[in-house]
Short mmCIF file of C-alpha atoms in Angstrom, two decimals:
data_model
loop_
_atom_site.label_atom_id
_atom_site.label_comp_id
_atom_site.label_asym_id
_atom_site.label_seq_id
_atom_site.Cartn_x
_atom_site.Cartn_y
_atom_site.Cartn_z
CA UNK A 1 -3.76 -28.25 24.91
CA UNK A 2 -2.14 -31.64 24.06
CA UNK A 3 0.44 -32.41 21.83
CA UNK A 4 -1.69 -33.69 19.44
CA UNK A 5 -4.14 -30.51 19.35
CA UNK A 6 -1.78 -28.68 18.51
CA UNK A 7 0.45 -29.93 16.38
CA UNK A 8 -3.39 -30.26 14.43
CA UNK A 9 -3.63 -26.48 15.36
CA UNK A 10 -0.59 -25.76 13.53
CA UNK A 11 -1.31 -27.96 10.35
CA UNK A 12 -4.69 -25.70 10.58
CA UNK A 13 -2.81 -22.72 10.42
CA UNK A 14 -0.09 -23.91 7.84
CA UNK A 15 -2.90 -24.84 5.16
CA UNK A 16 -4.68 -21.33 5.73
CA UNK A 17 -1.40 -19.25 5.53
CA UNK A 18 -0.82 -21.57 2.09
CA UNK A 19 -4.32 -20.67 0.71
CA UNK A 20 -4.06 -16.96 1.61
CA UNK A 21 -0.71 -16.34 0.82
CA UNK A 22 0.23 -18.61 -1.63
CA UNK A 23 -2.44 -19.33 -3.57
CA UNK A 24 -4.22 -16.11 -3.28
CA UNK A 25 -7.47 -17.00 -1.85
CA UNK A 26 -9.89 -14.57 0.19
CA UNK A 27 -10.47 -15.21 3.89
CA UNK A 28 -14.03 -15.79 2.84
CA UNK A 29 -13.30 -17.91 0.61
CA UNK A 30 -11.17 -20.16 2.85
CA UNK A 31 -13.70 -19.40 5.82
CA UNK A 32 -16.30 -21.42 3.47
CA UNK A 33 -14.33 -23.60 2.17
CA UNK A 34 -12.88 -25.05 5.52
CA UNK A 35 -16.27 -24.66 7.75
CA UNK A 36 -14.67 -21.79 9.94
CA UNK A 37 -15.85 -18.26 10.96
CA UNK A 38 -13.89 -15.15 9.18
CA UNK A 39 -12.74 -13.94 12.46
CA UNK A 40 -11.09 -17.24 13.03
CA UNK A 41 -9.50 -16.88 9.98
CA UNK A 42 -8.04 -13.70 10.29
CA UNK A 43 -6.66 -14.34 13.76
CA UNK A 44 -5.09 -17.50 12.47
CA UNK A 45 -3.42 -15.78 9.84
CA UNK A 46 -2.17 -13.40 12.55
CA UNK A 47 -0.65 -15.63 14.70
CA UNK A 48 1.15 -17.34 11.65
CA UNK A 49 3.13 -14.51 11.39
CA UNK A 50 3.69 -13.65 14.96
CA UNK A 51 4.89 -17.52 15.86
CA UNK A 52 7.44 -17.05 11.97
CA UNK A 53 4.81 -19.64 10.03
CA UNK A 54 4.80 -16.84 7.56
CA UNK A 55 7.08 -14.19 6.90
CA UNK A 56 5.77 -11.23 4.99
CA UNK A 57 8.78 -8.79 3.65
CA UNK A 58 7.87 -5.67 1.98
CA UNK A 59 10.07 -4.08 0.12
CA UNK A 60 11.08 -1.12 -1.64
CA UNK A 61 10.04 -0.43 -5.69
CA UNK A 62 13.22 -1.62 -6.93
CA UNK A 63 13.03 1.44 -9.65
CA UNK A 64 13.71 4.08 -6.29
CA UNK A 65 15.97 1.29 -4.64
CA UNK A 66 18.28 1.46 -8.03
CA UNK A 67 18.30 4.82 -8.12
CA UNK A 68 19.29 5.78 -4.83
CA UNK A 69 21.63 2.89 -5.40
CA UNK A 70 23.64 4.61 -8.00
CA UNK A 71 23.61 7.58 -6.44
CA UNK A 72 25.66 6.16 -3.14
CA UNK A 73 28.23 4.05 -5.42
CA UNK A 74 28.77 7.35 -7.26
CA UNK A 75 29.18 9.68 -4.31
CA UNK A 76 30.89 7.20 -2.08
CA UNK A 77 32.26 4.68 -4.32
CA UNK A 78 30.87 1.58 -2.39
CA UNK A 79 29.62 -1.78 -4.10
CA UNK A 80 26.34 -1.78 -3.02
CA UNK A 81 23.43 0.02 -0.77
CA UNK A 82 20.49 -1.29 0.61
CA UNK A 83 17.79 1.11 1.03
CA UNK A 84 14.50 -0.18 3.24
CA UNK A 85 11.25 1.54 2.79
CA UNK A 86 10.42 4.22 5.74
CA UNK A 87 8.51 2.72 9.24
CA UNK A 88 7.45 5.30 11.80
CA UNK A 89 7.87 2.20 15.04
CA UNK A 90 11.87 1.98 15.37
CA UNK A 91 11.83 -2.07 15.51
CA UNK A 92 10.24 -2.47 12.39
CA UNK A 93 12.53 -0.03 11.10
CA UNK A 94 15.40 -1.89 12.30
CA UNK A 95 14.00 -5.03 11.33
CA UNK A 96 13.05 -4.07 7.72
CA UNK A 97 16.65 -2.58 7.08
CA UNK A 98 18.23 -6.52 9.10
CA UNK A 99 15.96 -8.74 6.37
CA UNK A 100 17.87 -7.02 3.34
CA UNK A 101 21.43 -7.33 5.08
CA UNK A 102 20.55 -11.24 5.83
CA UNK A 103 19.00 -11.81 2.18
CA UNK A 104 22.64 -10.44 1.22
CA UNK A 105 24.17 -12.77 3.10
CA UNK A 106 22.25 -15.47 2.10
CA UNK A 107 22.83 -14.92 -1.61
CA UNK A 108 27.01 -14.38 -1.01
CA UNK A 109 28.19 -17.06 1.77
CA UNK A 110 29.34 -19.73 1.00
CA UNK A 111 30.86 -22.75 2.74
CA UNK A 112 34.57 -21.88 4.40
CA UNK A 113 33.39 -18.52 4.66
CA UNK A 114 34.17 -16.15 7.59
CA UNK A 115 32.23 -13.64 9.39
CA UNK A 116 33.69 -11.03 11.13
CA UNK A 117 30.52 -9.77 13.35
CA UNK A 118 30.27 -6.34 15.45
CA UNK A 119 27.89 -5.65 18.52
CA UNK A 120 24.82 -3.56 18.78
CA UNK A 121 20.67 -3.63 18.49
CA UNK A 122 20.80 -3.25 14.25
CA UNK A 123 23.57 -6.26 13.89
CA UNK A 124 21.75 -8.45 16.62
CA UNK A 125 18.41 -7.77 14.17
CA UNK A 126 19.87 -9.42 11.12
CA UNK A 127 20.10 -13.26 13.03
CA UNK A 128 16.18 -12.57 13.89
CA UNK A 129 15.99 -11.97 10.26
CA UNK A 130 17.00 -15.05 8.68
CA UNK A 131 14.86 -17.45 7.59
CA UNK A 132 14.80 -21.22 6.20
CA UNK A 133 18.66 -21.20 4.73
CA UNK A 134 20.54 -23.85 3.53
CA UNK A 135 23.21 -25.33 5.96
CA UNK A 136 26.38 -23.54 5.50
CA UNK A 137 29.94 -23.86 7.06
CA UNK A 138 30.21 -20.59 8.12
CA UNK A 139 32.80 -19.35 10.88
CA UNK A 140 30.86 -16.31 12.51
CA UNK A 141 33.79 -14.46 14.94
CA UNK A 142 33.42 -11.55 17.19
CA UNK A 143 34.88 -9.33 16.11
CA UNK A 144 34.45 -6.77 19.37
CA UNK A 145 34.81 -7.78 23.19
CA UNK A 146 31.59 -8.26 24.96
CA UNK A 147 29.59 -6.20 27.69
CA UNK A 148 27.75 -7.22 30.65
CA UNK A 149 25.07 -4.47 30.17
CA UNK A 150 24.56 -4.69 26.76
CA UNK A 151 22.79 -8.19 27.44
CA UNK A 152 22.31 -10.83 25.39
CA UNK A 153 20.55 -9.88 22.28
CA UNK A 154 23.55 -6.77 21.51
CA UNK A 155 26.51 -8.64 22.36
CA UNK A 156 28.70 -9.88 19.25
CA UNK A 157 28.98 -13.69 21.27
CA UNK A 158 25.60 -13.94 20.95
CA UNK A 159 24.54 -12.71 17.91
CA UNK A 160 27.24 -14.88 16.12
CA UNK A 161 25.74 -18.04 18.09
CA UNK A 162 22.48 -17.16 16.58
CA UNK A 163 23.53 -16.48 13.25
CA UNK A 164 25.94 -19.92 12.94
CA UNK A 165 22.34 -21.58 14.26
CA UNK A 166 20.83 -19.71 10.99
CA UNK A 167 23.06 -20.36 8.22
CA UNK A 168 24.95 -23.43 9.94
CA UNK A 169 28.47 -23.65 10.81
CA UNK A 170 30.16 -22.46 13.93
CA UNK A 171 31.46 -19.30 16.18
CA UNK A 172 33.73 -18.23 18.29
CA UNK A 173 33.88 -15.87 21.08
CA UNK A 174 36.49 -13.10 21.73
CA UNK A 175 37.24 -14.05 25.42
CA UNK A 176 37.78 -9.87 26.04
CA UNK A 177 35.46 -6.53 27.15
CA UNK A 178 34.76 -4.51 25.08
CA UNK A 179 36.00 -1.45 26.63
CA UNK A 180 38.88 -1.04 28.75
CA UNK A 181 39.79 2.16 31.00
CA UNK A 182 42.65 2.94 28.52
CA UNK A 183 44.70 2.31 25.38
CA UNK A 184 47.72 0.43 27.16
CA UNK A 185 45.38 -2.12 28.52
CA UNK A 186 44.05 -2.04 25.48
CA UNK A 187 46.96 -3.37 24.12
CA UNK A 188 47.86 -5.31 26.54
CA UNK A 189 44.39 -7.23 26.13
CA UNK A 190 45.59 -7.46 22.06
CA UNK A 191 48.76 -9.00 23.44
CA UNK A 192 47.12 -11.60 24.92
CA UNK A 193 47.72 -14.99 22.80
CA UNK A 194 43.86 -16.06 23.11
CA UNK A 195 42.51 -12.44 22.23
CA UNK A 196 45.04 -12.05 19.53
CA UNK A 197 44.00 -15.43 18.05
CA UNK A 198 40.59 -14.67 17.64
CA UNK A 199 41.46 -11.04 16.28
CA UNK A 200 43.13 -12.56 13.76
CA UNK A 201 40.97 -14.97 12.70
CA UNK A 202 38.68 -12.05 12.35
CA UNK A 203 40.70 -10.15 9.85
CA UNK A 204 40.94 -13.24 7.66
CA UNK A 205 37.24 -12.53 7.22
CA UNK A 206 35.25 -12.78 3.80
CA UNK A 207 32.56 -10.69 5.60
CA UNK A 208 32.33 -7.78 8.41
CA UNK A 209 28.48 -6.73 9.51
CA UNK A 210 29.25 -4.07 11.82
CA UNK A 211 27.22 -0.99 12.96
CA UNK A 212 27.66 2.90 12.77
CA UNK A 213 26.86 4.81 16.00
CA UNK A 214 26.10 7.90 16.43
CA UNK A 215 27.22 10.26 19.64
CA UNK A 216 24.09 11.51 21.61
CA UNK A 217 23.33 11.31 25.18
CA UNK A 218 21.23 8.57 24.80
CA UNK A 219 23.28 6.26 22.45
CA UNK A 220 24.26 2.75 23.39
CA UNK A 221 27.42 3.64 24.49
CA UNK A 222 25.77 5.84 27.36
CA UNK A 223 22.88 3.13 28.24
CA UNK A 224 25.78 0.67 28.42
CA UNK A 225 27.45 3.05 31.19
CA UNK A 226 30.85 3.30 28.49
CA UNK A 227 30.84 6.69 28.49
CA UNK A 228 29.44 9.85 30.44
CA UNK A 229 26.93 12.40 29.03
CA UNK A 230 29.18 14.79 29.90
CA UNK A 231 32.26 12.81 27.64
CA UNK A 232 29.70 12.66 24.64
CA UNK A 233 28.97 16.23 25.04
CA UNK A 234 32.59 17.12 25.04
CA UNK A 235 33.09 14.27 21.80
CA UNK A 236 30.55 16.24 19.67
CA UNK A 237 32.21 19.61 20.84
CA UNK A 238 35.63 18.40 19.37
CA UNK A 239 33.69 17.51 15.95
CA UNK A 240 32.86 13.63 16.82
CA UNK A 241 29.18 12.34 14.83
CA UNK A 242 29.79 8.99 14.96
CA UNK A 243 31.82 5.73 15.48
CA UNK A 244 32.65 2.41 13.41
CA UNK A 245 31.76 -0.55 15.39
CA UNK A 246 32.33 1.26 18.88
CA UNK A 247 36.07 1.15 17.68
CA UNK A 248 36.88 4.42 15.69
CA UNK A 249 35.28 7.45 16.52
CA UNK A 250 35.11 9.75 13.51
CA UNK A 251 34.52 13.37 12.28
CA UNK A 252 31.76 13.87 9.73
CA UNK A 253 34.94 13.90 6.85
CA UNK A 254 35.47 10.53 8.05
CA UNK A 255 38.62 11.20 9.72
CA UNK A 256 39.57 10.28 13.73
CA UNK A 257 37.90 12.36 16.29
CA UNK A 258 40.49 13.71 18.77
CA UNK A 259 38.64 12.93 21.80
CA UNK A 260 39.87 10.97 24.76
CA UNK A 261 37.12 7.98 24.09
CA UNK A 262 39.36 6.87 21.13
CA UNK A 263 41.25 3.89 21.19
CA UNK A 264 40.06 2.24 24.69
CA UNK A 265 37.80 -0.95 22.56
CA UNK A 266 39.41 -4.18 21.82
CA UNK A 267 38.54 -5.53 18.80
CA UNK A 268 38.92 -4.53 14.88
CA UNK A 269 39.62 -1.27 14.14
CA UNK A 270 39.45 0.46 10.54
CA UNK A 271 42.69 -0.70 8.87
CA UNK A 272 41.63 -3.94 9.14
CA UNK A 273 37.85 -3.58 8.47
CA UNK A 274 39.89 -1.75 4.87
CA UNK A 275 40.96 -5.70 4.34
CA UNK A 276 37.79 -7.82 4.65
CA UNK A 277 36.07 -7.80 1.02
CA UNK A 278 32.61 -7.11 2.02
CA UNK A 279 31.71 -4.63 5.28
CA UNK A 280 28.38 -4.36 5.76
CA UNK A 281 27.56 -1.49 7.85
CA UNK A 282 24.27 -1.44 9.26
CA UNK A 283 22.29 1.39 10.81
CA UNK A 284 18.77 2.22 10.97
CA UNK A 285 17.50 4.91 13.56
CA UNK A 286 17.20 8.55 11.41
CA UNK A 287 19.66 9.88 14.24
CA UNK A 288 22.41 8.27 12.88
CA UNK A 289 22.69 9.98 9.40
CA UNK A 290 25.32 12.18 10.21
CA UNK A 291 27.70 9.54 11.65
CA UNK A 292 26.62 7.21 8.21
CA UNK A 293 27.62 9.79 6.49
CA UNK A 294 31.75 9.97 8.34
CA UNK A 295 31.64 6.18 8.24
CA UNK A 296 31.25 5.77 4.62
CA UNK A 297 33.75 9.12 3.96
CA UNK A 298 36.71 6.64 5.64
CA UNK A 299 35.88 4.70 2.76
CA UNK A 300 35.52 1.36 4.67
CA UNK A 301 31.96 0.38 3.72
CA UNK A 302 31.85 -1.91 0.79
CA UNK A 303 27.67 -2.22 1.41
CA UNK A 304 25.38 -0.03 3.39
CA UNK A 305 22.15 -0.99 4.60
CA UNK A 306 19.67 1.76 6.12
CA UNK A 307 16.30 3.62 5.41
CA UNK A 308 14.97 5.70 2.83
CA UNK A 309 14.72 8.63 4.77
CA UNK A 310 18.27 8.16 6.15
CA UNK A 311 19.79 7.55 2.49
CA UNK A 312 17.93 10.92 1.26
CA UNK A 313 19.64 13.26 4.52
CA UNK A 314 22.68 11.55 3.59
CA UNK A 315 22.94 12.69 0.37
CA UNK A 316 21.60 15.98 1.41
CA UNK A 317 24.19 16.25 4.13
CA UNK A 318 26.86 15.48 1.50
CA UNK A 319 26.12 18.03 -1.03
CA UNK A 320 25.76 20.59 1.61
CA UNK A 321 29.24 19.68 3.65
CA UNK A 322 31.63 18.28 0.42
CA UNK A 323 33.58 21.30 0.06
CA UNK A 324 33.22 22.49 3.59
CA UNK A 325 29.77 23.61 3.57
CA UNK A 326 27.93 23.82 7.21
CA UNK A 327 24.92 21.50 7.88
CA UNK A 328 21.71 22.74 6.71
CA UNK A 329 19.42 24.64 9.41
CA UNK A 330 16.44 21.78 9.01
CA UNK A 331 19.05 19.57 9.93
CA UNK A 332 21.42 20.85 11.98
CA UNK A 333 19.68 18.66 15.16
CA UNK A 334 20.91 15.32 13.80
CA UNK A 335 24.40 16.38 14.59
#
């Protein structure tokens, strides 16, 4: 196909998508009115979506969405959460619960602002979600060393190069791994003038989006060949269900795990996520409710951003474990 077909291809498809979605009319009707088959049509419409001509978002009632709302600022005293509606395929999970954290951000940045950003599949989702936004000066900064295995799409260098392509503006990489064999390397790394430059520039951040993990077998952390299975098992023997950003691994009251994992990641770590204004926390998959729930008990999170289902165990695992209750038997496997 030439140029010229199809850029005429693409005006085709543009002033269907307008018709349809815009102005409301049936694919018969625009069918007829443009000499085409309804087939055609519907295929076009199709591939508008799949090539982002058209971007169709549904969300929650925002009755249920206020509701559950209330209930986490109450319970957890956080500013805001953002609850997507339920999707039985994972991606479109993850990518329903990205579009509300990037409308956030679209509505708060501003120009000067900084980004502190984290690593992982959920953060990486929210630059895929952003769509036609004004050009801001925005400083996105890694706010977590990088891994080899954890490719392009999860690593924080990446994700902030696609979100400063997004909203405009810049970022800068945290010349560091992620994980180091132990915490006086760690330190060492933090030492280090170019590492400790970044880090800093981090913690002057308007903004964090970071995700919650949660300690299984077959997290991240194990795919990425951080940790044994054997290390997680032992972690979730000694009371570990989660961790903030890969940095802090936590107990379900939110306080530090003792487990010899902690303490080996350069980057942020909770006292100064406490700092940044606004830390988005972002975490989709239904296996991750328990570690939500120790994340938002260090009381960190100024906005959380998950799924219906996850935001209902949540609040079930809360009632049941507040005053030192034991996990509910129906959900006793998410721990």
């Amino acid at each position: 196909m030439s140029d010229r077909q199809g850029s005429t291809e693409i005006d085709l498809i543009t002033e269907i998508s307008t018709l349809y979605y815009v102005q409301g009319a049936t694919q018969e009707v625009i069918a007829n009115r443009l000499g085409l088959s309804r087939i055609r049509v519907g295929r076009l419409l199709k591939r508008a979506q799949a090539e982002g001509i058209v971007d169709v978002r549904v969300r929650q009632h925002p009755t249920v969405s206020a509701e559950l709302e209330w209930e986490f600022k109450r319970r957890f005293s956080i500013k805001r959460a953002l609850i997507s509606l339920d999707h039985a395929d994972a991606d479109g999970q993850r990518s329903s619960v990205a579009s509300l954290v990037a409308d956030h951000m679209s509505r708060t940045l501003a120009d000067g602002h900084i980004v502190a950003v984290g690593m992982g599949r959920n953060v990486g989702a929210v630059a895929d979600n952003v769509f036609g936004e004004d050009r801001l000066g925005v400083s996105f900064v890694c706010a977590i060393g990088g891994s080899l295995r954890a490719g392009e799409y999860m690593n924080p260098d990446h994700i902030c190069r696609r979100l400063a392509s997004k909203f405009g503006g810049e970022s800068e990489t945290l010349y560091a791994p992620a994980l180091v064999q132990n915490a006086d390397l760690r330190d060492a790394f933090h030492e280090n003038h170019t590492v400790r430059q970044t880090l800093d520039r981090a913690r002057r951040a308007d903004t964090a989006l970071i995700g919650v993990g949660d300690v299984s077998e077959n997290s991240n952390m194990v795919r990425m060949g951080w940790f044994s299975p054997s290390e997680i098992a032992e972690a979730r023997l000694s009371g570990t269900v989660g961790d903030v950003m890969g940095y802090d691994f936590i107990d379900i009251h939110g306080n530090p795990s003792l487990t010899p994992m902690q303490g080996r990641v350069i980057g942020l770590n909770i006292q100064d996520l406490v700092r940044i204004p606004d830390v988005i926390a972002i975490a989709s998959e239904h296996t991750k409710a328990v570690g939500i729930l120790g994340a938002l008990r260090t009381g960190v999170i100024d906005t959380l951003a998950t799924s219906a289902t996850n935001a209902h165990t949540i609040i079930r695992l809360d009632e049941a474990t507040r005053t030192g209750g034991e996990i509910p038997p129906d959900l006793a496997d998410l721990a």
